[in-house]
Amino acid sequence: MTRLTLRPDKQTLGSFCVLPDTRFGEAELGERTILLLRGHPFTQISWVINSVVILILVLIFDIIWGQSLSIRAYFWVNALAVIAVGAYAWYNFLLWYYTVGFVTNRRVIDIDYYGVGKRRLIQAPIAKVADVTAKTSGYFGQVFDFGVVNVQTEGYIQNITFTNVPNPDRAIAIIEATAAGEISTAPPTP
Amino acid sequence: MISVIEFFLTVPFINILLKLFIVSLSVFYVFYSILMLGQIGSLRKIIITDQGDLIQFVSTVQLVVALAVFVISLIY
């Protein structure tokens, strides 16, 4: 097998980062993050559209009925709408940002952040990776190149699934090369 | 439609109900912001990233806004 040479690289709005600065908090001594995966930004489009549409509706409400409302009612309608949309957008951004997959030179780690008070962390030693498969399905998955990467492990260690990650084929190549110890690093391109 | 709403706003009972609704909503928002801030504090220890400080700052701003809304809802 030929060695895979990697350079620090950040693609698709930080959802596919090779040799990133971001690292797992409980990393062991000498452990280095090879790959960081998040959901493809396209999969987040629904909450972005929802937020924008609600803000536009509030704006339309202001234009049509704003002048007939008292200042107090006008203030509360706008304040509550903006706060609700802001909280909704920020919450969804955090769900996306903190649901990550790490591939290090020692482990494969999947951190799923489900929201307030709920998160899940699964990890498996990289040496126990038996097989890596990817599935790209759906129209948008084909167009924007994102899909599910499934890391199967030996024995009783739980399999790890990264959902909606960009460049699934490249992710497979990097995970397999890391598991085989066939990774070498190069300085970033200027 | 708006004149109907304005009419209802002049009814004392509905006015009190609306005020209670806004105050309870702002209290919920304060608790939610505190919870989010706590969550981010713990997540930052697991996922160490350059943007951690910025995210914590935005969540702190959210908490400040929540407290401001709560105070305004009591007096306005």
Coordinates of C-alpha atoms in Angstrom, one line a residue:
Chain A
M1 CA 0.0 0.0 0.0
T2 CA 1.3 3.4 -0.9
R3 CA 1.8 6.0 1.9
L4 CA -0.8 8.7 2.0
T5 CA 0.8 12.1 2.4
L6 CA -1.5 14.7 4.1
R7 CA -1.3 18.4 4.4
P8 CA -3.3 20.6 6.8
D9 CA -6.4 21.4 5.0
K10 CA -9.8 22.8 5.8
Q11 CA -12.7 22.1 3.4
T12 CA -16.4 22.7 3.2
L13 CA -16.7 25.3 5.9
G14 CA -14.7 23.3 8.5
S15 CA -16.7 20.1 8.1
F16 CA -13.8 18.2 6.6
C17 CA -10.5 19.1 8.2
V18 CA -7.3 17.3 7.6
L19 CA -4.7 17.7 10.4
P20 CA -6.8 20.4 12.1
D21 CA -5.9 22.5 15.1
T22 CA -9.0 21.2 16.8
R23 CA -8.3 18.2 19.0
F24 CA -9.9 15.8 21.4
G25 CA -9.8 17.1 24.9
E26 CA -8.7 13.8 26.5
A27 CA -6.0 13.1 23.9
E28 CA -3.2 10.9 25.1
L29 CA 0.4 12.0 24.9
G30 CA 1.6 11.8 21.3
E31 CA -1.9 11.5 19.9
R32 CA -2.6 13.7 16.9
T33 CA -5.8 14.4 15.1
I34 CA -5.6 13.3 11.5
L35 CA -9.2 14.0 10.4
L36 CA -12.1 16.0 11.8
L37 CA -15.6 15.5 10.4
R38 CA -18.8 17.3 10.8
G39 CA -22.1 17.3 8.9
H40 CA -22.0 18.8 5.5
P41 CA -23.1 22.5 5.6
F42 CA -25.9 21.7 3.1
T43 CA -27.6 19.5 5.7
Q44 CA -27.9 22.5 7.9
I45 CA -29.8 24.6 5.3
S46 CA -33.2 23.9 6.8
W47 CA -32.7 25.8 10.1
V48 CA -31.0 28.6 8.2
I49 CA -34.0 29.0 5.8
N50 CA -36.4 28.7 8.8
S51 CA -34.6 31.5 10.6
V52 CA -34.5 33.8 7.6
V53 CA -38.1 33.2 6.7
I54 CA -39.3 34.0 10.3
L55 CA -37.3 37.2 10.3
I56 CA -38.8 38.2 6.9
L57 CA -42.3 37.4 8.2
V58 CA -41.6 39.7 11.2
L59 CA -40.4 42.4 8.9
I60 CA -43.6 42.1 6.8
F61 CA -45.6 42.2 10.0
D62 CA -43.8 45.4 11.0
I63 CA -44.4 47.0 7.6
I64 CA -48.1 46.2 7.3
W65 CA -49.3 46.4 11.0
G66 CA -46.3 48.1 12.8
Q67 CA -47.8 51.6 12.8
S68 CA -51.1 50.5 14.2
L69 CA -49.5 48.9 17.2
S70 CA -48.6 50.7 20.4
I71 CA -44.9 51.2 21.1
R72 CA -45.0 48.6 23.9
A73 CA -46.7 45.9 21.8
Y74 CA -44.4 46.7 18.9
F75 CA -41.4 46.3 21.1
W76 CA -42.4 43.0 22.5
V77 CA -43.5 41.5 19.2
N78 CA -40.1 42.3 17.7
A79 CA -38.0 41.6 20.7
L80 CA -39.5 38.2 21.3
A81 CA -39.3 37.3 17.6
V82 CA -35.7 38.3 17.3
I83 CA -34.7 36.5 20.5
A84 CA -36.6 33.3 19.6
V85 CA -35.0 33.2 16.1
G86 CA -31.5 34.0 17.6
A87 CA -31.8 31.3 20.2
Y88 CA -33.1 28.8 17.6
A89 CA -30.3 29.5 15.1
W90 CA -27.6 29.5 17.8
Y91 CA -28.9 26.2 19.3
N92 CA -28.8 24.5 15.8
F93 CA -25.4 25.9 15.1
L94 CA -24.0 24.5 18.3
L95 CA -25.7 21.1 17.5
W96 CA -23.8 21.1 14.2
Y97 CA -20.5 22.5 15.6
Y98 CA -20.2 20.1 18.5
T99 CA -21.3 16.9 16.7
V100 CA -17.9 15.8 15.4
G101 CA -15.9 12.8 14.5
F102 CA -12.2 12.6 15.2
V103 CA -9.8 10.2 13.6
T104 CA -6.5 10.3 15.5
N105 CA -3.4 8.2 15.1
R106 CA -4.7 6.2 18.1
R107 CA -8.5 6.2 18.0
V108 CA -11.7 6.9 16.1
I109 CA -14.0 9.1 18.2
D110 CA -17.6 10.0 17.5
I111 CA -19.1 12.8 19.6
D112 CA -22.8 13.3 19.1
Y113 CA -24.3 16.4 20.7
Y114 CA -28.1 16.1 20.8
G115 CA -28.8 19.3 22.6
V116 CA -29.5 20.5 26.1
G117 CA -28.3 17.8 28.5
K118 CA -27.7 15.0 26.1
R119 CA -24.5 13.9 24.3
R120 CA -22.9 10.6 23.4
L121 CA -19.3 9.7 22.9
I122 CA -18.1 6.5 21.2
Q123 CA -14.5 5.6 20.6
A124 CA -12.6 2.7 19.2
P125 CA -8.9 2.0 18.9
I126 CA -7.7 2.7 15.4
A127 CA -5.9 -0.7 15.5
K128 CA -9.4 -2.4 15.9
V129 CA -10.8 -0.9 12.7
A130 CA -11.8 -3.8 10.5
D131 CA -13.5 -2.2 7.6
V132 CA -14.7 1.3 6.5
T133 CA -17.6 1.7 4.2
A134 CA -19.4 4.8 2.8
K135 CA -22.9 5.3 1.5
T136 CA -23.9 8.3 -0.5
S137 CA -27.6 8.4 -1.2
G138 CA -30.2 10.9 -2.4
Y139 CA -30.2 13.7 -4.9
F140 CA -28.4 16.3 -2.7
G141 CA -26.0 13.7 -1.4
Q142 CA -24.9 13.0 -4.9
V143 CA -24.8 16.7 -5.9
F144 CA -22.9 18.0 -2.9
D145 CA -20.9 14.8 -2.2
F146 CA -21.9 13.9 1.3
G147 CA -22.9 10.6 2.9
V148 CA -22.6 8.1 5.8
V149 CA -19.2 6.7 6.7
N150 CA -19.4 3.5 8.7
V151 CA -16.4 2.3 10.6
Q152 CA -16.7 -1.3 11.5
T153 CA -14.6 -2.6 14.4
E154 CA -13.4 -6.0 15.5
G155 CA -14.8 -7.8 18.5
Y156 CA -17.4 -6.3 20.8
I157 CA -16.3 -2.7 20.2
Q158 CA -19.2 -0.6 18.9
N159 CA -19.2 0.4 15.3
I160 CA -18.9 4.1 14.6
T161 CA -21.0 6.0 12.1
F162 CA -20.4 9.5 10.9
T163 CA -23.5 10.8 9.2
N164 CA -23.8 13.3 6.4
V165 CA -20.0 13.9 6.2
P166 CA -18.5 15.5 3.1
N167 CA -16.1 13.6 0.8
P168 CA -16.9 10.1 2.1
D169 CA -14.5 8.5 -0.3
R170 CA -11.6 10.6 0.9
A171 CA -12.6 10.0 4.5
I172 CA -12.5 6.3 3.9
A173 CA -9.0 6.5 2.3
I174 CA -7.7 8.5 5.3
I175 CA -9.2 6.3 7.9
E176 CA -7.9 3.1 6.2
A177 CA -4.4 4.6 5.7
T178 CA -4.4 5.7 9.4
A179 CA -5.4 2.3 10.6
A180 CA -2.7 0.7 8.4
G181 CA -0.1 3.3 9.7
E182 CA 0.4 4.5 6.1
I183 CA 0.0 8.2 6.9
S184 CA 2.8 10.8 6.5
T185 CA 2.3 14.5 7.0
A186 CA 3.6 17.4 5.0
P187 CA 3.7 21.2 5.7
P188 CA 0.7 23.2 4.5
T189 CA 0.7 24.5 1.0
P190 CA 1.5 28.3 1.0
Chain B
M1 CA -57.3 42.7 13.3
I2 CA -54.8 45.0 15.1
S3 CA -57.6 47.1 16.5
V4 CA -59.0 44.0 18.1
I5 CA -55.7 43.1 19.6
E6 CA -55.3 46.7 20.9
F7 CA -58.8 46.4 22.4
F8 CA -57.9 43.2 24.2
L9 CA -54.7 44.8 25.5
T10 CA -56.8 47.4 27.2
V11 CA -58.7 44.7 29.1
P12 CA -56.9 44.5 32.5
F13 CA -57.2 40.7 32.9
I14 CA -55.8 40.0 29.5
N15 CA -53.1 42.6 30.0
I16 CA -52.0 40.8 33.2
L17 CA -52.0 37.4 31.5
L18 CA -49.9 38.8 28.7
K19 CA -47.4 40.3 31.1
L20 CA -47.2 37.0 33.0
F21 CA -46.7 35.2 29.7
I22 CA -43.8 37.5 28.8
V23 CA -42.2 37.3 32.2
S24 CA -42.4 33.5 32.3
L25 CA -41.0 33.4 28.8
S26 CA -38.0 35.6 29.8
V27 CA -37.4 33.4 32.9
F28 CA -37.4 30.3 30.7
Y29 CA -34.9 32.1 28.4
V30 CA -32.6 33.0 31.3
F31 CA -32.6 29.3 32.5
Y32 CA -32.1 28.1 29.0
S33 CA -29.1 30.5 28.5
I34 CA -27.5 29.4 31.8
L35 CA -27.9 25.7 30.8
M36 CA -26.4 26.4 27.3
L37 CA -23.5 28.2 28.9
G38 CA -22.8 25.3 31.2
Q39 CA -23.0 22.8 28.3
I40 CA -20.6 24.8 26.3
G41 CA -18.2 24.9 29.2
S42 CA -18.2 21.1 29.4
L43 CA -18.1 20.6 25.6
R44 CA -15.1 22.9 25.4
K45 CA -13.1 20.5 27.5
I46 CA -13.9 17.6 25.2
I47 CA -13.5 19.4 21.8
I48 CA -10.7 21.9 22.0
T49 CA -11.0 24.4 19.2
D50 CA -9.8 27.9 18.4
Q51 CA -13.4 29.1 18.2
G52 CA -14.1 28.0 21.8
D53 CA -13.6 31.4 23.3
L54 CA -15.8 33.1 20.6
I55 CA -18.6 30.5 21.2
Q56 CA -18.5 31.0 25.0
F57 CA -18.6 34.8 24.4
V58 CA -21.7 34.6 22.2
S59 CA -23.4 32.4 24.8
T60 CA -22.5 34.8 27.5
V61 CA -24.0 37.6 25.4
Q62 CA -27.1 35.5 25.1
L63 CA -27.3 35.2 28.9
V64 CA -26.9 39.0 29.3
V65 CA -29.6 39.6 26.7
A66 CA -31.8 37.1 28.6
L67 CA -31.3 38.9 31.9
A68 CA -31.9 42.3 30.2
V69 CA -35.2 41.0 28.7
F70 CA -36.2 39.6 32.1
V71 CA -35.6 43.0 33.8
I72 CA -37.4 44.8 31.0
S73 CA -40.3 42.4 31.2
L74 CA -40.7 43.2 34.9
I75 CA -40.7 47.0 34.5
Y76 CA -42.1 47.6 31.0

